[in-house]
PDB file of C-alpha atoms in Angstrom:
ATOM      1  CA  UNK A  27     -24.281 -12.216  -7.247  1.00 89.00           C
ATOM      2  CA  UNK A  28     -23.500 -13.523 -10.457  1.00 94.00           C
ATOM      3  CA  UNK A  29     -22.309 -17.110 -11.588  1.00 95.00           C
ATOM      4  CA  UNK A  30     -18.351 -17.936 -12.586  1.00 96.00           C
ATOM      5  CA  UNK A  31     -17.720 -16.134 -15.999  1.00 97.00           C
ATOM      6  CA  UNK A  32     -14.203 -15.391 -16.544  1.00 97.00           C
ATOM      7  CA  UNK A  33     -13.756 -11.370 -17.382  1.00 98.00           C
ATOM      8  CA  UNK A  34     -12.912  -9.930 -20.693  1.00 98.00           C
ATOM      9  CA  UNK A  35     -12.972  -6.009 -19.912  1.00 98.00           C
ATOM     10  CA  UNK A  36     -12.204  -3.536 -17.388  1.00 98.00           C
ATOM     11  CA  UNK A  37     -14.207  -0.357 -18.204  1.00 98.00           C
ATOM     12  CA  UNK A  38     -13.337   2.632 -15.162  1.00 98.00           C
ATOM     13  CA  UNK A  39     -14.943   5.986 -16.844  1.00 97.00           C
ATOM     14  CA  UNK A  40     -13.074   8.146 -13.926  1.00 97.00           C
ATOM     15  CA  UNK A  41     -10.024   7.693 -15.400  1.00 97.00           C
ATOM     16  CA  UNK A  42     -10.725   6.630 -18.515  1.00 97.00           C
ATOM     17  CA  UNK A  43      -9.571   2.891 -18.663  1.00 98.00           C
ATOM     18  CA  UNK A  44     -11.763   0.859 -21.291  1.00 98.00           C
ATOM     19  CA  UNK A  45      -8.286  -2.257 -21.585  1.00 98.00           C
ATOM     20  CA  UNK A  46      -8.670  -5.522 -22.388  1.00 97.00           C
ATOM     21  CA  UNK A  47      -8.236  -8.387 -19.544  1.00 98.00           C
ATOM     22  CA  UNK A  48      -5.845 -11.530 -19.838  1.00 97.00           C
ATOM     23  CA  UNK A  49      -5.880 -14.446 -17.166  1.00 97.00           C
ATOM     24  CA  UNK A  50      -2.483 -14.658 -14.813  1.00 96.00           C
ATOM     25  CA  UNK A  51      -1.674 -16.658 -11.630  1.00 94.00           C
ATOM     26  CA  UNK A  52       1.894 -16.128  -9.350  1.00 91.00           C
ATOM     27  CA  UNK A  53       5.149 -16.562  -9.940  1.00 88.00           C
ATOM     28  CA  UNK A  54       7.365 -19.657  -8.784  1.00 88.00           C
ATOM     29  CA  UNK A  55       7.884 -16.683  -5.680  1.00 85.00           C
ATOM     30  CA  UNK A  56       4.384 -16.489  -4.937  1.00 84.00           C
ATOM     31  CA  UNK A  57       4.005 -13.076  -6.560  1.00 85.00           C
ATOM     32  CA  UNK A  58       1.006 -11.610  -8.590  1.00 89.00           C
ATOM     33  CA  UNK A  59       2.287 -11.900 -12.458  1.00 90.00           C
ATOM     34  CA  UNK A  60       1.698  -8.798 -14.483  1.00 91.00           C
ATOM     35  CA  UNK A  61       0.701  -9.055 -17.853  1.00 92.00           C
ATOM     36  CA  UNK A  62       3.903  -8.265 -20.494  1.00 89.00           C
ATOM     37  CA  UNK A  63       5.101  -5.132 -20.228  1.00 87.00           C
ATOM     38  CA  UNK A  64       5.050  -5.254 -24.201  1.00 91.00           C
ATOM     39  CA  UNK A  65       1.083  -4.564 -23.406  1.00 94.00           C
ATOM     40  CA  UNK A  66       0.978  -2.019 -21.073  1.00 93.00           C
ATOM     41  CA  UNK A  67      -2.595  -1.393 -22.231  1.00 96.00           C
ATOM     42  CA  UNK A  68      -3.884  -4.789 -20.702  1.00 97.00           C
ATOM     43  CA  UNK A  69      -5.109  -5.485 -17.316  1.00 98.00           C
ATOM     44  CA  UNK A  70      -4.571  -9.144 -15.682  1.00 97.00           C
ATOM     45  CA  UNK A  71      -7.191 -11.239 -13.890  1.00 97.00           C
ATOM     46  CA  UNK A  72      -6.210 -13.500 -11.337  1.00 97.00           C
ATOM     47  CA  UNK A  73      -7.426 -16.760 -12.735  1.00 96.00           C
ATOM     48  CA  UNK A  74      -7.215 -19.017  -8.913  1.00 94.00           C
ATOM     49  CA  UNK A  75      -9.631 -16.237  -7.391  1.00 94.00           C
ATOM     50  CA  UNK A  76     -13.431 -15.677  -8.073  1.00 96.00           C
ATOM     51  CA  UNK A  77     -14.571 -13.831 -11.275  1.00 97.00           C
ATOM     52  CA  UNK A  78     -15.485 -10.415 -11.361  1.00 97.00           C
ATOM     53  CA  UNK A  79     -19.320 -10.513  -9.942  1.00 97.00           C
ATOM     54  CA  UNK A  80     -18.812 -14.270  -7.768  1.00 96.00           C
ATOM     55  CA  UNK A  81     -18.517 -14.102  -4.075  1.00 96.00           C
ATOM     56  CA  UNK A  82     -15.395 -13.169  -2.459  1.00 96.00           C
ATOM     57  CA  UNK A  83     -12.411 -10.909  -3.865  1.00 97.00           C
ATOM     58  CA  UNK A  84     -11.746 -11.047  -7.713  1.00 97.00           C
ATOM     59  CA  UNK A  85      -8.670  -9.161  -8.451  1.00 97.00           C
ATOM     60  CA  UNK A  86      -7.381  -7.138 -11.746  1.00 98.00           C
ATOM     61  CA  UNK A  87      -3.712  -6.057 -11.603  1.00 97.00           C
ATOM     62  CA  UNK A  88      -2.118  -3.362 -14.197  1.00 97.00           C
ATOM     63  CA  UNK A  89       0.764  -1.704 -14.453  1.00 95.00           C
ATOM     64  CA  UNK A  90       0.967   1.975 -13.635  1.00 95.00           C
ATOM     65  CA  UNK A  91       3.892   2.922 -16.436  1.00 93.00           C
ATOM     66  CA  UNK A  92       6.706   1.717 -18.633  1.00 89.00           C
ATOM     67  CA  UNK A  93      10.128   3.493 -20.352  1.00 86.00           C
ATOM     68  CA  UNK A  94       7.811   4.790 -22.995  1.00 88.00           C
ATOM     69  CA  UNK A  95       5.197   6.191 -20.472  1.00 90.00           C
ATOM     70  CA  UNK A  96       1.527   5.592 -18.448  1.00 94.00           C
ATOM     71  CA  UNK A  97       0.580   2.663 -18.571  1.00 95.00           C
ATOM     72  CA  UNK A  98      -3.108   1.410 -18.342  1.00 97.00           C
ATOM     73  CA  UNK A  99      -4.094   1.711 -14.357  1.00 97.00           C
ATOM     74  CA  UNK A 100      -1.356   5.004 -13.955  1.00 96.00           C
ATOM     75  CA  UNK A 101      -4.343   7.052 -12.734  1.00 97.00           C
ATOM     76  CA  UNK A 102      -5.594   4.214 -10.536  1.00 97.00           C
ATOM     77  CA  UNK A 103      -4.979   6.547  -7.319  1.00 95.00           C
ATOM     78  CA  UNK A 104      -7.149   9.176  -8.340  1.00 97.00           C
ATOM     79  CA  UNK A 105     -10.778   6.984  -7.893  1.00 98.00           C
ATOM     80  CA  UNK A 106     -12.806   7.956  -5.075  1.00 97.00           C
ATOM     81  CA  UNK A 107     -15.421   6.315  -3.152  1.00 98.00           C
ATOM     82  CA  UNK A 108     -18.734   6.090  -5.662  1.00 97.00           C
ATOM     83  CA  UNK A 109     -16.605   6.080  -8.504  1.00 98.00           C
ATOM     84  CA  UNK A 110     -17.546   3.004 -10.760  1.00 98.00           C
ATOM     85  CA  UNK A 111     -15.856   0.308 -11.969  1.00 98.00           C
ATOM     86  CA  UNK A 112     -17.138  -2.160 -15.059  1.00 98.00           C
ATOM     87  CA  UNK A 113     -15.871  -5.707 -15.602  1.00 98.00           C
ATOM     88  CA  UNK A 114     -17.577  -7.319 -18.774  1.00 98.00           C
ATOM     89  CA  UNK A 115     -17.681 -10.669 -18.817  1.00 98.00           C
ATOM     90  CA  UNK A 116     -17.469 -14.279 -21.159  1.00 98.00           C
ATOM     91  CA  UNK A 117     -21.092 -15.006 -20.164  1.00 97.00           C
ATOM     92  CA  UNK A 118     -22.011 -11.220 -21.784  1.00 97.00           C
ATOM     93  CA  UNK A 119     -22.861  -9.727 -18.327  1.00 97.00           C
ATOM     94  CA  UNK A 120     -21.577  -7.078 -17.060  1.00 97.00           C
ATOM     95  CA  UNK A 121     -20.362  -6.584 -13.168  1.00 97.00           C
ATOM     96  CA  UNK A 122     -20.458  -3.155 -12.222  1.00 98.00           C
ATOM     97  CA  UNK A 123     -19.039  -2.284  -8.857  1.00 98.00           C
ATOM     98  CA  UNK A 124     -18.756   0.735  -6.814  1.00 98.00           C
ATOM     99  CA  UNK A 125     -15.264   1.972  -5.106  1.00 98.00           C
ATOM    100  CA  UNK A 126     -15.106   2.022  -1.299  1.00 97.00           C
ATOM    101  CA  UNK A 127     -11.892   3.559  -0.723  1.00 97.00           C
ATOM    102  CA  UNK A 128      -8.055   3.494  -2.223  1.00 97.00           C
ATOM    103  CA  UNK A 129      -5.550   2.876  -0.215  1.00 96.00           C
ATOM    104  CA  UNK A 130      -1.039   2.765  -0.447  1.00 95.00           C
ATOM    105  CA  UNK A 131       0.779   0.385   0.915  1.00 96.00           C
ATOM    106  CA  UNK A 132       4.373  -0.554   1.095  1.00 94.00           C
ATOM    107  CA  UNK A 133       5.328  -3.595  -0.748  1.00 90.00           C
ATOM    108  CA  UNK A 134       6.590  -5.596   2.787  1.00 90.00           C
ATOM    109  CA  UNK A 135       2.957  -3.863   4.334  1.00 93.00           C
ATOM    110  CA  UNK A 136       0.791  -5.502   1.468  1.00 91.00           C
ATOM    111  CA  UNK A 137      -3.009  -6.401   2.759  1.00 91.00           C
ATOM    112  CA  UNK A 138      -2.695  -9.391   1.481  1.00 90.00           C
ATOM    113  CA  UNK A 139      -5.891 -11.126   3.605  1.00 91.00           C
ATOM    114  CA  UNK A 140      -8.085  -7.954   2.407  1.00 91.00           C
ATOM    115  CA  UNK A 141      -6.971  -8.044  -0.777  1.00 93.00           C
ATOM    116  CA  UNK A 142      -7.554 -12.131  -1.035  1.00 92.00           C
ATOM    117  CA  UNK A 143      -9.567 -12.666   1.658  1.00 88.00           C
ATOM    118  CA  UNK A 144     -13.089 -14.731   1.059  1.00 80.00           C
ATOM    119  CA  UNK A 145     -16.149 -13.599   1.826  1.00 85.00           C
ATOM    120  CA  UNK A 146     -19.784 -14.059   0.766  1.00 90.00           C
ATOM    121  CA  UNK A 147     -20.322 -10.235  -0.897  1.00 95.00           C
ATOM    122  CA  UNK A 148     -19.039  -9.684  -4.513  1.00 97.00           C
ATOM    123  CA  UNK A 149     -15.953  -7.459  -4.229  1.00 97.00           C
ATOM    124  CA  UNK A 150     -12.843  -5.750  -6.986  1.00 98.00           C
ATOM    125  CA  UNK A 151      -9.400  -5.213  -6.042  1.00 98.00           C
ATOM    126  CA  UNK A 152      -7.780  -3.156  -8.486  1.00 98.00           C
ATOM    127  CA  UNK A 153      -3.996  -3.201  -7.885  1.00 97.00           C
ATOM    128  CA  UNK A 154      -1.101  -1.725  -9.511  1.00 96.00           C
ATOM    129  CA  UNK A 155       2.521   0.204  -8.212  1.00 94.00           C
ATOM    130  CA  UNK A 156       2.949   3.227  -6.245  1.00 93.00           C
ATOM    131  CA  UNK A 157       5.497   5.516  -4.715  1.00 89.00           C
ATOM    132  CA  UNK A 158       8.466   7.178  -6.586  1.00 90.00           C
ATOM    133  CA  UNK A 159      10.255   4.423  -9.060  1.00 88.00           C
ATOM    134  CA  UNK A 160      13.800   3.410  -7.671  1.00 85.00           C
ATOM    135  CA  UNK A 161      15.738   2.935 -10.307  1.00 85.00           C
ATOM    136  CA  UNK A 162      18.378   1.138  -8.206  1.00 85.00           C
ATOM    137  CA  UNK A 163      16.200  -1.698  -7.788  1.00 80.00           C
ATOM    138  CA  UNK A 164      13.964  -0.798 -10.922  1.00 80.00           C
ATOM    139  CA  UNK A 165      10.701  -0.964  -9.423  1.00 86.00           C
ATOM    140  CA  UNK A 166       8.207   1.288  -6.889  1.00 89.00           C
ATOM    141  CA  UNK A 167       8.231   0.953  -3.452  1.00 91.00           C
ATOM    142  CA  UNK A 168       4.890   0.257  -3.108  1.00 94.00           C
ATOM    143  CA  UNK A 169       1.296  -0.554  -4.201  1.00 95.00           C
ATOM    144  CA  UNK A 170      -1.994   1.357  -4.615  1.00 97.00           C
ATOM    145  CA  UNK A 171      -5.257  -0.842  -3.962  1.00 97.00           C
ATOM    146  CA  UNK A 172      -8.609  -0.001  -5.091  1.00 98.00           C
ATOM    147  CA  UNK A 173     -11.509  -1.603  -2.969  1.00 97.00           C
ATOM    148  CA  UNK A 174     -15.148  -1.663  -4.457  1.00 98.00           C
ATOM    149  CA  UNK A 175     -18.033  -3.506  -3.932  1.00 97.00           C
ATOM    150  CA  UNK A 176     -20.533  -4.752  -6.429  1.00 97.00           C
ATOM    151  CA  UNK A 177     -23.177  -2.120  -6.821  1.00 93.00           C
ATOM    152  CA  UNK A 178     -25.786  -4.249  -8.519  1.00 63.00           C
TER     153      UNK A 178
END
C-alpha cells in the first residue's frame, strides 16, 4: 500500500492509453464530472476518494468519444483480467494494478457501492460510457467499469 500522492498519469499498454490525469469531484447533481470534452485525451481523478495505490477504491473516469472521434478510454471494454494498468504519481511512484474483470452497466443499474465502496486493499475503477449513443438525449445508455487490484 502506498501513502496519499495525488496521480499524474494513467499508462494501460492493452489499449494503448499513456493520457494525462486532472483532479474532478461531482456535479451540483451528484454526478462524476468528466474532464472538458475540449481534452478528450485526459483522464479525471476523483479528488474526494483515495489516490491511486491508498486503501480503498481510487477512481479515473474518461470519456469514450467526441464529434471528432475516440476519445482516450474508447477501448476501455476490451481489457481483460491480468491486463495492467499504471497510475504514476506526484510522489514519483508508480501504482501498478492488475484488472479483475470489466463489467456494463446501465446508467439507473450503476454499482455505485463497488465502484466507491471502502475497503482496506488498494483497488482502480476505470469508468467511462457504453452502449450505442442516443442522440435524442445525446449521451450512452450506459457505463463500462474496469475493476483491478493493485498488483504490487
Amino acid at each position: 500500500m502506498l501513502p496519499s500522492s495525488e496521480p499524474v498519469r494513467v499508462t494501460i499498454p492493452r489499449i494503448g492509453v499513456d493520457a494525462d490525469i486532472v483532479p474532478v469531484a461531482t456535479d451540483e447533481n451528484g454526478a462524476l464530472e468528466v474532464p472538458p470534452l475540449d481534452h478528450p485525451e485526459m483522464v479525471g481523478w476523483y479528488r474526494r476518494g483515495p489516490t491511486p495505490g491508498e486503501a480503498g477504491n481510487a477512481v479515473l473516469v474518461g470519456h469514450v468519444d467526441t464529434l471528432r472521434g475516440p476519445a482516450v478510454f474508447f477501448d476501455l471494454g476490451r481489457l481483460r483480467p491480468g491486463d495492467t494498468v499504471e497510475v504514476t504519481r506526484t510522489d514519483g511512484r508508480v501504482a501498478v494494478f492488475s484488472v479483475d474483470g470489466v463489467g456494463a452497466y446501465p446508467k439507473e443499474r450503476f454499482p455505485t457501492e463497488r465502484v466507491y465502496g471502502g475497503g482496506a486493499e488498494a483497488r482502480l475503477r476505470l469508468i467511462t460510457c457504453g452502449g450505442r449513443f442516443n442522440p435524442r438525449i445525446g449521451s450512452y445508455p450506459d457505463n463500462i467499469v474496469v475493476f483491478a487490484t493493485a498488483a504490487r
